[in-house]
mmCIF file of C-alpha atoms in Angstrom:
data_model
loop_
_atom_site.group_PDB
_atom_site.id
_atom_site.type_symbol
_atom_site.label_atom_id
_atom_site.label_comp_id
_atom_site.label_asym_id
_atom_site.label_seq_id
_atom_site.Cartn_x
_atom_site.Cartn_y
_atom_site.Cartn_z
ATOM 1 C CA MET A 1 82.688 6.186 40.862
ATOM 2 C CA LYS A 2 81.131 4.496 37.872
ATOM 3 C CA CYS A 3 78.962 1.371 38.188
ATOM 4 C CA PHE A 4 80.675 -1.478 36.322
ATOM 5 C CA CYS A 5 77.348 -3.133 35.526
ATOM 6 C CA CYS A 6 75.442 -0.262 33.809
ATOM 7 C CA GLN A 7 78.260 2.360 33.592
ATOM 8 C CA SER A 8 76.054 4.918 35.440
ATOM 9 C CA ASN A 9 77.731 7.576 37.572
ATOM 10 C CA ASP A 10 74.691 7.534 39.909
ATOM 11 C CA VAL A 11 76.559 5.600 42.626
ATOM 12 C CA GLU A 12 76.193 6.559 46.290
ATOM 13 C CA LEU A 13 75.898 5.115 49.807
ATOM 14 C CA PRO A 14 73.009 2.613 50.055
ATOM 15 C CA PRO A 15 69.657 3.822 51.356
ATOM 16 C CA PHE A 16 70.219 1.785 54.518
ATOM 17 C CA LYS A 17 73.214 1.259 56.852
ATOM 18 C CA LEU A 18 75.632 -1.201 55.382
ATOM 19 C CA GLU A 19 79.233 -0.357 56.101
ATOM 20 C CA GLY A 20 81.683 -0.299 53.238
ATOM 21 C CA TYR A 21 79.111 -0.700 50.486
ATOM 22 C CA LEU A 22 78.040 1.510 47.549
ATOM 23 C CA PHE A 23 74.771 1.363 45.625
ATOM 24 C CA CYS A 24 73.921 2.160 42.028
ATOM 25 C CA ARG A 25 70.619 3.953 41.896
ATOM 26 C CA ASN A 26 70.237 3.237 38.155
ATOM 27 C CA CYS A 27 70.481 -0.620 38.189
ATOM 28 C CA GLY A 28 70.420 -1.579 41.860
ATOM 29 C CA PHE A 29 73.917 -3.060 42.027
ATOM 30 C CA LEU A 30 75.219 -3.226 45.613
ATOM 31 C CA PHE A 31 78.957 -3.711 46.035
ATOM 32 C CA LYS A 32 82.126 -3.050 48.030
ATOM 33 C CA PRO A 33 84.689 -1.195 45.947
ATOM 34 C CA GLY A 34 87.777 -3.122 44.965
ATOM 35 C CA ARG A 35 88.432 -6.762 44.228
ATOM 36 C CA ALA A 36 87.792 -9.608 46.552
ATOM 37 C CA SER A 37 90.838 -9.955 48.872
ATOM 38 C CA GLU A 38 92.940 -13.104 49.150
ATOM 39 C CA VAL A 39 91.846 -13.359 52.772
ATOM 40 C CA LYS A 40 88.174 -13.368 51.715
ATOM 41 C CA ARG A 41 88.823 -16.047 49.076
ATOM 42 C CA GLN A 42 90.657 -18.220 51.618
ATOM 43 C CA GLN A 43 87.789 -17.852 54.095
ATOM 44 C CA MET A 44 85.277 -18.882 51.419
ATOM 45 C CA ALA A 45 87.510 -21.875 50.464
ATOM 46 C CA ARG A 46 87.721 -23.018 54.086
ATOM 47 C CA HIS A 47 83.943 -22.714 54.451
ATOM 48 C CA TYR A 48 83.214 -24.929 51.534
ATOM 49 C CA GLU A 49 86.028 -27.302 52.411
ATOM 50 C CA PHE A 50 85.074 -27.966 56.023
ATOM 51 C CA ALA A 51 81.585 -26.632 56.648
ATOM 52 C CA ASP A 52 79.436 -27.023 53.590
ATOM 53 C CA PRO A 53 77.266 -30.218 53.739
ATOM 54 C CA HIS A 54 77.897 -30.965 50.086
ATOM 55 C CA GLU A 55 75.819 -34.072 49.674
ATOM 56 C CA ALA A 56 72.795 -32.503 51.412
ATOM 57 C CA VAL A 57 73.079 -29.373 49.386
ATOM 58 C CA ALA A 58 73.331 -31.321 46.113
ATOM 59 C CA LYS A 59 70.284 -33.321 47.013
ATOM 60 C CA SER A 60 68.333 -30.134 47.817
ATOM 61 C CA LYS A 61 69.292 -28.655 44.417
ATOM 62 C CA GLN A 62 68.120 -31.562 42.305
ATOM 63 C CA THR A 63 65.001 -29.647 41.148
ATOM 64 C CA PHE A 64 67.214 -26.717 40.106
ATOM 65 C CA PHE A 65 69.752 -28.981 38.363
ATOM 66 C CA ASN A 66 66.967 -30.626 36.304
ATOM 67 C CA PHE A 67 65.439 -27.241 35.537
ATOM 68 C CA ALA A 68 68.785 -25.912 34.310
ATOM 69 C CA LEU A 69 69.552 -28.902 32.117
ATOM 70 C CA ASN A 70 66.055 -28.864 30.623
ATOM 71 C CA GLN A 71 66.745 -25.337 29.274
ATOM 72 C CA LEU A 72 69.637 -26.716 27.261
ATOM 73 C CA PRO A 73 69.629 -28.668 23.981
ATOM 74 C CA ASP A 74 69.691 -32.441 24.055
ATOM 75 C CA PRO A 75 73.424 -33.329 23.887
ATOM 76 C CA LYS A 76 73.058 -36.928 22.861
ATOM 77 C CA ASN A 77 74.895 -37.781 19.621
ATOM 78 C CA LYS A 78 75.842 -34.100 19.235
ATOM 79 C CA ASN A 79 79.256 -34.010 20.937
ATOM 80 C CA LEU A 80 78.253 -30.936 23.022
ATOM 81 C CA SER A 81 80.541 -29.587 25.799
ATOM 82 C CA LEU A 82 79.685 -28.015 29.139
ATOM 83 C CA LEU A 83 81.943 -26.123 31.510
ATOM 84 C CA ASP A 84 80.802 -25.671 35.151
ATOM 85 C CA VAL A 85 82.713 -22.833 36.923
ATOM 86 C CA GLY A 86 82.973 -23.254 40.678
ATOM 87 C CA CYS A 87 81.818 -26.891 40.274
ATOM 88 C CA GLY A 88 82.365 -27.780 43.950
ATOM 89 C CA TYR A 89 82.089 -31.512 44.517
ATOM 90 C CA GLY A 90 80.864 -32.094 40.951
ATOM 91 C CA TYR A 91 77.240 -33.048 41.541
ATOM 92 C CA PHE A 92 75.976 -30.906 38.681
ATOM 93 C CA LEU A 93 78.762 -32.198 36.408
ATOM 94 C CA GLN A 94 77.690 -35.729 37.289
ATOM 95 C CA LYS A 95 74.096 -35.035 36.358
ATOM 96 C CA ALA A 96 75.059 -33.239 33.119
ATOM 97 C CA ALA A 97 77.345 -36.157 32.131
ATOM 98 C CA HIS A 98 74.518 -38.587 32.665
ATOM 99 C CA ARG A 99 72.469 -36.546 30.212
ATOM 100 C CA GLY A 100 75.200 -36.932 27.591
ATOM 101 C CA TRP A 101 77.252 -33.735 27.988
ATOM 102 C CA GLN A 102 81.034 -33.752 27.703
ATOM 103 C CA THR A 103 81.834 -32.106 31.012
ATOM 104 C CA THR A 104 84.638 -29.945 32.409
ATOM 105 C CA GLY A 105 84.798 -28.182 35.747
ATOM 106 C CA VAL A 106 86.806 -25.459 37.415
ATOM 107 C CA GLU A 107 87.189 -25.274 41.206
ATOM 108 C CA ILE A 108 89.517 -23.398 43.544
ATOM 109 C CA VAL A 109 89.209 -25.691 46.596
ATOM 110 C CA GLU A 110 91.671 -28.627 46.270
ATOM 111 C CA GLU A 111 89.682 -31.035 48.369
ATOM 112 C CA ALA A 112 86.593 -30.388 46.290
ATOM 113 C CA VAL A 113 88.525 -31.053 43.088
ATOM 114 C CA ARG A 114 89.716 -34.402 44.419
ATOM 115 C CA LYS A 115 86.189 -35.483 45.440
ATOM 116 C CA SER A 116 84.647 -34.154 42.196
ATOM 117 C CA GLN A 117 86.966 -36.412 40.192
ATOM 118 C CA LYS A 118 85.294 -39.338 41.957
ATOM 119 C CA ILE A 119 81.712 -38.086 41.882
ATOM 120 C CA ALA A 120 81.860 -36.727 38.327
ATOM 121 C CA GLU A 121 84.202 -39.469 37.103
ATOM 122 C CA PHE A 122 83.817 -38.638 33.419
ATOM 123 C CA SER A 123 84.693 -34.961 33.928
ATOM 124 C CA ASN A 124 87.937 -33.081 33.648
ATOM 125 C CA VAL A 125 88.215 -30.736 36.650
ATOM 126 C CA TYR A 126 90.802 -27.995 36.808
ATOM 127 C CA HIS A 127 92.125 -26.813 40.145
ATOM 128 C CA GLY A 128 92.323 -23.012 40.107
ATOM 129 C CA THR A 129 90.555 -20.068 38.657
ATOM 130 C CA LEU A 130 88.821 -19.912 35.266
ATOM 131 C CA ILE A 131 91.269 -17.381 33.852
ATOM 132 C CA LYS A 132 94.370 -19.365 34.986
ATOM 133 C CA ALA A 133 92.842 -22.474 33.391
ATOM 134 C CA SER A 134 93.634 -20.872 29.990
ATOM 135 C CA PHE A 135 91.185 -22.934 27.956
ATOM 136 C CA SER A 136 91.224 -22.336 24.179
ATOM 137 C CA SER A 137 88.792 -19.888 22.691
ATOM 138 C CA ASN A 138 85.470 -21.275 21.400
ATOM 139 C CA SER A 139 85.814 -24.438 23.513
ATOM 140 C CA PHE A 140 82.405 -24.879 25.075
ATOM 141 C CA ASP A 141 78.769 -24.947 23.992
ATOM 142 C CA VAL A 142 77.551 -24.107 27.484
ATOM 143 C CA ILE A 143 79.139 -22.502 30.564
ATOM 144 C CA THR A 144 77.409 -22.497 33.935
ATOM 145 C CA LEU A 145 78.172 -20.417 37.015
ATOM 146 C CA TRP A 146 75.822 -21.506 39.819
ATOM 147 C CA ASP A 147 76.045 -19.287 42.918
ATOM 148 C CA VAL A 148 79.700 -18.312 42.204
ATOM 149 C CA MET A 149 79.628 -14.856 40.656
ATOM 150 C CA VAL A 150 79.503 -13.183 44.029
ATOM 151 C CA PHE A 151 82.790 -14.794 45.004
ATOM 152 C CA VAL A 152 85.022 -14.192 41.935
ATOM 153 C CA GLU A 153 87.826 -11.710 42.155
ATOM 154 C CA ASP A 154 86.597 -9.685 39.099
ATOM 155 C CA PRO A 155 83.098 -10.367 37.724
ATOM 156 C CA VAL A 156 83.725 -8.384 34.542
ATOM 157 C CA ALA A 157 86.971 -10.312 33.738
ATOM 158 C CA GLU A 158 85.176 -13.615 34.587
ATOM 159 C CA LEU A 159 82.328 -12.966 32.156
ATOM 160 C CA ARG A 160 84.692 -11.713 29.475
ATOM 161 C CA GLU A 161 86.600 -14.933 29.752
ATOM 162 C CA CYS A 162 83.410 -16.939 29.509
ATOM 163 C CA TYR A 163 82.494 -14.989 26.351
ATOM 164 C CA ARG A 164 85.849 -15.907 24.861
ATOM 165 C CA LEU A 165 85.437 -19.583 25.697
ATOM 166 C CA LEU A 166 81.880 -19.915 24.313
ATOM 167 C CA LYS A 167 81.377 -21.277 20.833
ATOM 168 C CA GLY A 168 79.204 -19.254 18.458
ATOM 169 C CA GLY A 169 75.558 -19.646 19.526
ATOM 170 C CA GLY A 170 76.645 -21.014 22.904
ATOM 171 C CA LYS A 171 74.820 -20.356 26.149
ATOM 172 C CA ILE A 172 75.784 -19.190 29.597
ATOM 173 C CA GLY A 173 73.820 -19.933 32.722
ATOM 174 C CA ILE A 174 74.191 -17.873 35.860
ATOM 175 C CA ARG A 175 72.478 -18.325 39.249
ATOM 176 C CA LEU A 176 72.564 -15.447 41.722
ATOM 177 C CA ARG A 177 70.823 -14.151 44.824
ATOM 178 C CA ASN A 178 68.671 -11.201 43.762
ATOM 179 C CA SER A 179 69.941 -8.187 45.795
ATOM 180 C CA THR A 180 66.540 -6.522 45.544
ATOM 181 C CA PHE A 181 64.954 -9.464 47.389
ATOM 182 C CA GLN A 182 67.775 -9.518 49.913
ATOM 183 C CA LYS A 183 67.188 -5.834 50.707
ATOM 184 C CA ILE A 184 63.472 -6.564 51.325
ATOM 185 C CA LEU A 185 64.505 -9.307 53.789
ATOM 186 C CA TYR A 186 66.895 -6.867 55.424
ATOM 187 C CA PHE A 187 64.181 -4.348 56.104
ATOM 188 C CA LEU A 188 61.753 -7.041 57.357
ATOM 189 C CA TYR A 189 64.424 -8.422 59.637
ATOM 190 C CA LYS A 190 65.380 -5.136 61.319
ATOM 191 C CA PRO A 191 62.344 -4.733 63.592
ATOM 192 C CA LEU A 192 62.407 -8.455 64.469
ATOM 193 C CA GLN A 193 66.172 -8.985 64.978
ATOM 194 C CA GLY A 194 65.724 -9.416 68.745
ATOM 195 C CA ILE A 195 63.358 -12.263 68.213
ATOM 196 C CA PHE A 196 65.608 -13.855 65.629
ATOM 197 C CA ALA A 197 68.557 -13.670 68.030
ATOM 198 C CA LYS A 198 66.501 -15.137 70.885
ATOM 199 C CA TRP A 199 65.500 -18.159 68.770
ATOM 200 C CA GLY A 200 69.103 -18.588 67.521
ATOM 201 C CA MET A 201 68.128 -17.977 63.924
ATOM 202 C CA ARG A 202 70.514 -16.579 61.354
ATOM 203 C CA LYS A 203 69.890 -13.388 59.480
ATOM 204 C CA PRO A 204 67.642 -14.238 56.488
ATOM 205 C CA PHE A 205 69.474 -11.909 54.097
ATOM 206 C CA VAL A 206 72.997 -12.192 52.574
ATOM 207 C CA PHE A 207 75.058 -9.351 51.087
ATOM 208 C CA HIS A 208 78.314 -10.386 49.388
ATOM 209 C CA GLN A 209 80.989 -8.123 47.991
ATOM 210 C CA TYR A 210 79.047 -8.125 44.740
ATOM 211 C CA SER A 211 75.247 -8.258 45.074
ATOM 212 C CA PHE A 212 73.490 -8.195 41.746
ATOM 213 C CA SER A 213 69.935 -7.206 40.992
ATOM 214 C CA SER A 214 68.067 -8.436 37.862
ATOM 215 C CA ASP A 215 68.768 -5.143 36.147
ATOM 216 C CA SER A 216 72.473 -5.043 37.061
ATOM 217 C CA ILE A 217 73.286 -8.487 35.714
ATOM 218 C CA TYR A 218 71.255 -7.721 32.589
ATOM 219 C CA TYR A 219 73.178 -4.527 31.972
ATOM 220 C CA LEU A 220 76.530 -6.219 32.604
ATOM 221 C CA LEU A 221 75.917 -9.169 30.278
ATOM 222 C CA SER A 222 74.592 -6.921 27.537
ATOM 223 C CA ARG A 223 77.543 -4.567 27.894
ATOM 224 C CA LEU A 224 80.000 -7.450 27.414
ATOM 225 C CA GLY A 225 78.390 -8.678 24.209
ATOM 226 C CA TYR A 226 75.948 -11.345 25.374
ATOM 227 C CA ARG A 227 72.710 -11.368 23.423
ATOM 228 C CA LYS A 228 69.198 -12.677 24.159
ATOM 229 C CA VAL A 229 69.651 -12.262 27.892
ATOM 230 C CA GLN A 230 66.791 -13.846 29.744
ATOM 231 C CA ILE A 231 66.163 -13.273 33.455
ATOM 232 C CA GLN A 232 63.852 -15.599 35.419
ATOM 233 C CA ASN A 233 63.299 -16.940 38.874
ATOM 234 C CA SER A 234 65.214 -20.067 39.757
ATOM 235 C CA PRO A 235 63.620 -23.043 41.524
ATOM 236 C CA LEU A 236 64.355 -22.772 45.212
ATOM 237 C CA THR A 237 66.773 -24.980 47.140
ATOM 238 C CA HIS A 238 64.625 -27.324 49.213
ATOM 239 C CA GLY A 239 64.969 -27.675 52.939
ATOM 240 C CA ASP A 240 67.668 -26.023 54.962
ATOM 241 C CA PRO A 241 70.972 -27.816 54.029
ATOM 242 C CA TYR A 242 73.167 -24.904 55.181
ATOM 243 C CA GLY A 243 71.457 -24.772 58.576
ATOM 244 C CA HIS A 244 70.225 -21.191 58.231
ATOM 245 C CA ALA A 245 67.317 -21.835 60.623
ATOM 246 C CA LYS A 246 69.732 -22.219 63.581
ATOM 247 C CA GLN A 247 73.173 -20.859 64.370
ATOM 248 C CA LYS A 248 75.907 -23.479 64.323
ATOM 249 C CA ASN A 249 79.458 -23.560 65.603
ATOM 250 C CA LEU A 250 81.577 -24.764 62.702
ATOM 251 C CA VAL A 251 84.729 -26.527 63.785
ATOM 252 C CA LYS A 252 87.383 -28.102 61.567
ATOM 253 C CA SER A 253 88.147 -31.661 62.511
ATOM 254 C CA VAL A 254 91.795 -32.499 63.105
#
């Protein structure tokens, strides 16, 4: 099997026990073969619809939101457009609009779309996937994908669509968990898992169907035609808005 990030054939089982995953030795991409299942997407949608403390998460990401917007040109009096893919409840769109961006969002969770239309009141939010939105080519100056690339059905198709939608000289911003760091956390956790379980703490690492390293996302973007790819550490999310420090029973209210 060929790695879809770097096109290497050096793909094998990962150097640690992780059922169903393959690992690219060349770029560090960790993945489960095949596309994300409909069941998996529905599970993710239910999580963000009923379990995710949106307002607390948005508050904890303010430093990151400001950092991201500060990397972009000043949109005032320039009629610049920004598309946020997987915009959730629209908190980033709201902040971008206050800076002067013309904002559009894409979100698959219907409840999140309804609430984003109130929170990001000056934004147009499409309910569905980016590809099904069928925006015109060369529509946006900036496209952002914050913590969503691990959930999309086909990362290659998603980034190709973003490339089509970007205007000449446009920018794309992507935020991901670094799989290399997650693997370090995995190895640190193994000898202490009994203590973590006793204290009711969640596992500190996360592996999704697609887990990108710095090298793998660089190779993929470069392969798809993106230029001047820059990889840097993102400001951390403050606090523990997702409740990772303690296990929680998540129950949908009826």
